[in-house]
PDB file of C-alpha atoms in Angstrom:
ATOM      1  CA  UNK A   1    -190.912 -20.933  30.523  1.00 43.00           C
ATOM      2  CA  UNK A   2    -192.419 -21.820  27.007  1.00 64.00           C
ATOM      3  CA  UNK A   3    -194.553 -18.828  26.819  1.00 70.00           C
ATOM      4  CA  UNK A   4    -191.831 -16.353  27.496  1.00 73.00           C
ATOM      5  CA  UNK A   5    -190.201 -18.295  24.651  1.00 75.00           C
ATOM      6  CA  UNK A   6    -193.021 -17.816  22.075  1.00 75.00           C
ATOM      7  CA  UNK A   7    -193.403 -14.379  23.106  1.00 82.00           C
ATOM      8  CA  UNK A   8    -189.802 -13.631  22.368  1.00 83.00           C
ATOM      9  CA  UNK A   9    -190.027 -15.451  19.016  1.00 82.00           C
ATOM     10  CA  UNK A  10    -193.370 -13.435  18.182  1.00 86.00           C
ATOM     11  CA  UNK A  11    -191.624 -10.088  19.076  1.00 88.00           C
ATOM     12  CA  UNK A  12    -188.476 -11.148  16.735  1.00 87.00           C
ATOM     13  CA  UNK A  13    -190.124 -12.657  13.798  1.00 89.00           C
ATOM     14  CA  UNK A  14    -193.659 -11.769  13.518  1.00 90.00           C
ATOM     15  CA  UNK A  15    -192.461  -9.044  11.317  1.00 92.00           C
ATOM     16  CA  UNK A  16    -190.133 -10.784   8.937  1.00 92.00           C
ATOM     17  CA  UNK A  17    -192.656 -13.487   8.582  1.00 92.00           C
ATOM     18  CA  UNK A  18    -195.740 -11.236   7.731  1.00 92.00           C
ATOM     19  CA  UNK A  19    -193.542  -9.513   4.956  1.00 90.00           C
ATOM     20  CA  UNK A  20    -192.335 -13.079   3.646  1.00 89.00           C
ATOM     21  CA  UNK A  21    -196.087 -14.028   3.607  1.00 89.00           C
ATOM     22  CA  UNK A  22    -197.408 -10.940   2.001  1.00 87.00           C
ATOM     23  CA  UNK A  23    -194.758 -11.299  -0.890  1.00 85.00           C
ATOM     24  CA  UNK A  24    -195.692 -14.972  -1.364  1.00 85.00           C
ATOM     25  CA  UNK A  25    -199.252 -14.443  -1.378  1.00 82.00           C
ATOM     26  CA  UNK A  26    -199.577 -10.974  -2.796  1.00 81.00           C
ATOM     27  CA  UNK A  27    -202.243  -9.877  -0.210  1.00 82.00           C
ATOM     28  CA  UNK A  28    -201.643  -8.135   3.154  1.00 85.00           C
ATOM     29  CA  UNK A  29    -204.820  -9.474   4.639  1.00 86.00           C
ATOM     30  CA  UNK A  30    -203.772 -13.453   3.597  1.00 87.00           C
ATOM     31  CA  UNK A  31    -200.439 -12.669   5.149  1.00 89.00           C
ATOM     32  CA  UNK A  32    -202.037 -11.405   8.521  1.00 91.00           C
ATOM     33  CA  UNK A  33    -203.801 -14.763   8.842  1.00 90.00           C
ATOM     34  CA  UNK A  34    -200.993 -16.796   7.923  1.00 91.00           C
ATOM     35  CA  UNK A  35    -198.748 -14.983  10.202  1.00 92.00           C
ATOM     36  CA  UNK A  36    -201.271 -15.684  12.905  1.00 91.00           C
ATOM     37  CA  UNK A  37    -201.553 -19.039  11.908  1.00 91.00           C
ATOM     38  CA  UNK A  38    -197.878 -19.503  11.856  1.00 90.00           C
ATOM     39  CA  UNK A  39    -197.771 -18.780  15.648  1.00 89.00           C
ATOM     40  CA  UNK A  40    -200.579 -21.068  16.311  1.00 88.00           C
ATOM     41  CA  UNK A  41    -199.129 -23.993  14.835  1.00 87.00           C
ATOM     42  CA  UNK A  42    -195.767 -22.907  16.440  1.00 83.00           C
ATOM     43  CA  UNK A  43    -197.570 -22.681  19.872  1.00 82.00           C
ATOM     44  CA  UNK A  44    -198.862 -26.456  19.329  1.00 82.00           C
ATOM     45  CA  UNK A  45    -195.215 -27.492  18.357  1.00 75.00           C
ATOM     46  CA  UNK A  46    -193.475 -25.651  20.801  1.00 70.00           C
ATOM     47  CA  UNK A  47    -192.789 -28.673  23.023  1.00 65.00           C
ATOM     48  CA  UNK A  48    -190.982 -30.458  19.821  1.00 65.00           C
ATOM     49  CA  UNK A  49    -188.794 -27.458  19.273  1.00 61.00           C
ATOM     50  CA  UNK A  50    -185.438 -28.591  20.150  1.00 59.00           C
ATOM     51  CA  UNK A  51    -183.476 -25.258  20.171  1.00 57.00           C
ATOM     52  CA  UNK A  52    -182.539 -25.479  16.426  1.00 59.00           C
ATOM     53  CA  UNK A  53    -182.362 -21.938  14.636  1.00 76.00           C
ATOM     54  CA  UNK A  54    -185.766 -20.548  15.736  1.00 82.00           C
ATOM     55  CA  UNK A  55    -185.733 -18.067  12.546  1.00 86.00           C
ATOM     56  CA  UNK A  56    -185.574 -21.097  10.103  1.00 87.00           C
ATOM     57  CA  UNK A  57    -187.915 -23.226  11.897  1.00 86.00           C
ATOM     58  CA  UNK A  58    -190.627 -20.551  11.782  1.00 89.00           C
ATOM     59  CA  UNK A  59    -190.195 -19.749   8.418  1.00 90.00           C
ATOM     60  CA  UNK A  60    -190.541 -23.788   7.820  1.00 90.00           C
ATOM     61  CA  UNK A  61    -193.894 -23.564   9.504  1.00 89.00           C
ATOM     62  CA  UNK A  62    -194.732 -20.478   7.589  1.00 91.00           C
ATOM     63  CA  UNK A  63    -193.798 -22.004   4.089  1.00 91.00           C
ATOM     64  CA  UNK A  64    -195.797 -25.235   4.807  1.00 90.00           C
ATOM     65  CA  UNK A  65    -198.895 -23.080   5.904  1.00 90.00           C
ATOM     66  CA  UNK A  66    -198.424 -20.830   2.847  1.00 90.00           C
ATOM     67  CA  UNK A  67    -198.358 -23.871   0.598  1.00 88.00           C
ATOM     68  CA  UNK A  68    -201.429 -25.575   2.450  1.00 85.00           C
ATOM     69  CA  UNK A  69    -203.515 -22.457   1.943  1.00 83.00           C
ATOM     70  CA  UNK A  70    -202.436 -22.271  -1.714  1.00 80.00           C
ATOM     71  CA  UNK A  71    -203.591 -25.659  -2.237  1.00 79.00           C
ATOM     72  CA  UNK A  72    -207.159 -24.909  -0.687  1.00 76.00           C
ATOM     73  CA  UNK A  73    -207.208 -21.862  -3.022  1.00 73.00           C
ATOM     74  CA  UNK A  74    -206.478 -24.236  -5.975  1.00 68.00           C
ATOM     75  CA  UNK A  75    -209.349 -26.619  -4.960  1.00 63.00           C
ATOM     76  CA  UNK A  76    -211.898 -23.369  -4.601  1.00 55.00           C
ATOM     77  CA  UNK A  77    -210.941 -22.047  -7.756  1.00 57.00           C
ATOM     78  CA  UNK A  78    -211.911 -25.314  -9.049  1.00 55.00           C
ATOM     79  CA  UNK A  79    -215.389 -25.201  -7.665  1.00 47.00           C
ATOM     80  CA  UNK A  80    -217.568 -22.333  -9.594  1.00 47.00           C
ATOM     81  CA  UNK A  81    -219.896 -22.150  -6.486  1.00 43.00           C
ATOM     82  CA  UNK A  82    -216.834 -21.412  -4.163  1.00 42.00           C
ATOM     83  CA  UNK A  83    -215.617 -18.795  -6.481  1.00 46.00           C
ATOM     84  CA  UNK A  84    -218.462 -16.444  -5.396  1.00 42.00           C
ATOM     85  CA  UNK A  85    -217.544 -16.518  -1.858  1.00 42.00           C
ATOM     86  CA  UNK A  86    -213.979 -15.867  -2.243  1.00 46.00           C
ATOM     87  CA  UNK A  87    -212.145 -12.734  -3.358  1.00 45.00           C
ATOM     88  CA  UNK A  88    -208.414 -12.000  -4.014  1.00 45.00           C
ATOM     89  CA  UNK A  89    -208.780  -8.173  -4.241  1.00 42.00           C
ATOM     90  CA  UNK A  90    -207.443  -6.337  -0.935  1.00 42.00           C
ATOM     91  CA  UNK A  91    -206.737  -2.687  -0.501  1.00 36.00           C
ATOM     92  CA  UNK A  92    -203.457  -1.750   1.031  1.00 40.00           C
ATOM     93  CA  UNK A  93    -203.442   1.470   2.793  1.00 36.00           C
ATOM     94  CA  UNK A  94    -200.028   3.458   1.710  1.00 37.00           C
ATOM     95  CA  UNK A  95    -197.696   4.987   4.352  1.00 43.00           C
ATOM     96  CA  UNK A  96    -195.140   7.411   3.576  1.00 47.00           C
ATOM     97  CA  UNK A  97    -195.027  10.302   0.935  1.00 49.00           C
ATOM     98  CA  UNK A  98    -197.660   9.420  -1.841  1.00 54.00           C
ATOM     99  CA  UNK A  99    -195.110  10.020  -4.585  1.00 62.00           C
ATOM    100  CA  UNK A 100    -192.566   7.913  -2.961  1.00 63.00           C
ATOM    101  CA  UNK A 101    -194.567   5.260  -2.087  1.00 62.00           C
ATOM    102  CA  UNK A 102    -196.303   4.820  -5.696  1.00 68.00           C
ATOM    103  CA  UNK A 103    -193.162   4.322  -7.167  1.00 72.00           C
ATOM    104  CA  UNK A 104    -191.823   1.864  -4.454  1.00 69.00           C
ATOM    105  CA  UNK A 105    -195.310  -0.037  -5.128  1.00 69.00           C
ATOM    106  CA  UNK A 106    -194.683   0.177  -8.833  1.00 74.00           C
ATOM    107  CA  UNK A 107    -191.061  -1.614  -8.316  1.00 71.00           C
ATOM    108  CA  UNK A 108    -192.538  -4.066  -5.915  1.00 69.00           C
ATOM    109  CA  UNK A 109    -195.298  -4.765  -8.314  1.00 72.00           C
ATOM    110  CA  UNK A 110    -192.907  -5.264 -11.296  1.00 73.00           C
ATOM    111  CA  UNK A 111    -190.950  -7.599  -9.122  1.00 75.00           C
ATOM    112  CA  UNK A 112    -193.982  -9.407  -7.638  1.00 75.00           C
ATOM    113  CA  UNK A 113    -194.926  -9.730 -11.379  1.00 79.00           C
ATOM    114  CA  UNK A 114    -191.915 -11.385 -12.136  1.00 81.00           C
ATOM    115  CA  UNK A 115    -191.955 -13.452  -9.141  1.00 81.00           C
ATOM    116  CA  UNK A 116    -195.309 -14.450 -10.092  1.00 83.00           C
ATOM    117  CA  UNK A 117    -193.781 -16.497 -12.848  1.00 86.00           C
ATOM    118  CA  UNK A 118    -191.111 -18.356 -10.921  1.00 89.00           C
ATOM    119  CA  UNK A 119    -192.445 -21.855  -9.075  1.00 91.00           C
ATOM    120  CA  UNK A 120    -193.009 -21.484  -5.187  1.00 90.00           C
ATOM    121  CA  UNK A 121    -189.741 -23.024  -4.311  1.00 91.00           C
ATOM    122  CA  UNK A 122    -187.820 -20.448  -6.324  1.00 92.00           C
ATOM    123  CA  UNK A 123    -189.810 -17.429  -4.898  1.00 90.00           C
ATOM    124  CA  UNK A 124    -189.398 -18.963  -1.516  1.00 91.00           C
ATOM    125  CA  UNK A 125    -185.565 -19.253  -1.913  1.00 92.00           C
ATOM    126  CA  UNK A 126    -184.796 -16.009  -3.488  1.00 89.00           C
ATOM    127  CA  UNK A 127    -187.024 -14.247  -0.677  1.00 87.00           C
ATOM    128  CA  UNK A 128    -185.385 -15.959   2.192  1.00 89.00           C
ATOM    129  CA  UNK A 129    -181.763 -15.062   0.709  1.00 88.00           C
ATOM    130  CA  UNK A 130    -182.379 -11.723  -0.593  1.00 84.00           C
ATOM    131  CA  UNK A 131    -184.976 -10.189   1.894  1.00 81.00           C
ATOM    132  CA  UNK A 132    -184.446 -12.003   5.097  1.00 84.00           C
ATOM    133  CA  UNK A 133    -180.479 -12.610   4.519  1.00 86.00           C
ATOM    134  CA  UNK A 134    -180.929 -16.158   5.579  1.00 90.00           C
ATOM    135  CA  UNK A 135    -177.721 -18.215   5.328  1.00 91.00           C
ATOM    136  CA  UNK A 136    -177.485 -21.305   3.418  1.00 93.00           C
ATOM    137  CA  UNK A 137    -177.799 -23.494   6.371  1.00 93.00           C
ATOM    138  CA  UNK A 138    -181.084 -21.425   7.320  1.00 92.00           C
ATOM    139  CA  UNK A 139    -182.596 -21.804   4.186  1.00 93.00           C
ATOM    140  CA  UNK A 140    -181.767 -25.571   4.076  1.00 93.00           C
ATOM    141  CA  UNK A 141    -183.193 -26.042   7.296  1.00 91.00           C
ATOM    142  CA  UNK A 142    -186.266 -23.827   6.419  1.00 91.00           C
ATOM    143  CA  UNK A 143    -186.901 -25.759   3.058  1.00 92.00           C
ATOM    144  CA  UNK A 144    -185.660 -29.232   3.982  1.00 92.00           C
ATOM    145  CA  UNK A 145    -182.539 -28.959   1.751  1.00 93.00           C
ATOM    146  CA  UNK A 146    -178.839 -29.652   1.899  1.00 94.00           C
ATOM    147  CA  UNK A 147    -176.618 -26.481   1.631  1.00 93.00           C
ATOM    148  CA  UNK A 148    -175.487 -27.799  -1.904  1.00 95.00           C
ATOM    149  CA  UNK A 149    -179.156 -27.789  -2.857  1.00 95.00           C
ATOM    150  CA  UNK A 150    -179.669 -24.372  -1.514  1.00 95.00           C
ATOM    151  CA  UNK A 151    -176.958 -23.023  -3.568  1.00 94.00           C
ATOM    152  CA  UNK A 152    -178.124 -24.762  -6.771  1.00 96.00           C
ATOM    153  CA  UNK A 153    -181.711 -24.013  -6.210  1.00 95.00           C
ATOM    154  CA  UNK A 154    -180.733 -20.374  -5.680  1.00 93.00           C
ATOM    155  CA  UNK A 155    -178.412 -20.269  -8.904  1.00 94.00           C
ATOM    156  CA  UNK A 156    -181.281 -21.429 -10.969  1.00 94.00           C
ATOM    157  CA  UNK A 157    -183.729 -19.177  -9.207  1.00 92.00           C
ATOM    158  CA  UNK A 158    -181.753 -16.185  -9.909  1.00 90.00           C
ATOM    159  CA  UNK A 159    -181.254 -17.258 -13.820  1.00 91.00           C
ATOM    160  CA  UNK A 160    -184.836 -18.098 -14.247  1.00 91.00           C
ATOM    161  CA  UNK A 161    -185.905 -14.553 -12.948  1.00 88.00           C
ATOM    162  CA  UNK A 162    -183.298 -13.068 -15.185  1.00 87.00           C
ATOM    163  CA  UNK A 163    -185.000 -15.016 -18.153  1.00 89.00           C
ATOM    164  CA  UNK A 164    -188.426 -14.358 -17.290  1.00 87.00           C
ATOM    165  CA  UNK A 165    -187.171 -10.559 -16.870  1.00 84.00           C
ATOM    166  CA  UNK A 166    -185.774 -10.771 -20.289  1.00 85.00           C
ATOM    167  CA  UNK A 167    -188.853 -12.150 -21.961  1.00 85.00           C
ATOM    168  CA  UNK A 168    -191.243  -9.448 -20.411  1.00 77.00           C
ATOM    169  CA  UNK A 169    -188.944  -6.915 -21.674  1.00 76.00           C
ATOM    170  CA  UNK A 170    -188.046  -5.514 -18.263  1.00 69.00           C
ATOM    171  CA  UNK A 171    -184.988  -3.435 -17.557  1.00 58.00           C
ATOM    172  CA  UNK A 172    -182.749  -4.335 -14.729  1.00 51.00           C
ATOM    173  CA  UNK A 173    -183.228  -1.153 -12.793  1.00 46.00           C
ATOM    174  CA  UNK A 174    -186.886  -1.690 -12.865  1.00 40.00           C
ATOM    175  CA  UNK A 175    -186.263  -5.040 -10.546  1.00 41.00           C
ATOM    176  CA  UNK A 176    -183.834  -3.863  -8.121  1.00 39.00           C
TER     177      UNK A 176
END
């Protein structure tokens, strides 16, 4: 029964988790690895899963894995010898019409650059609400926050993003 449950969770949530982790990490390759790691850890802890909202639970696991990886990268960057072995450059293969994809990638790049100026918890809360359409309760569960804290942090994240966009001189239509 648990294998079937995990398989169903994978079918439903692997793609949204991948896109979330891609947005957070900025790397398609890292997102693939982190998505796989999310389901590995979910497999290990599936016995403790007690039926709460699976989507929020999986995003919580993915966020924790992303934060762990981010901390590891910071340690690697502090060591000059390890820098030689790790590269942040990724090739992303385009899909669709080249012109449309180029414009889309430019808008995404602009938004990702803006999001890069925000703290991780603001990026996560914006992504979960705006891209994944999480409810306040689901975000609260995924980020260990009360609904009130979610609303406050979401408001602050939006204001911070707006402030950063103004400082960078970006027009609103570029960051849709």
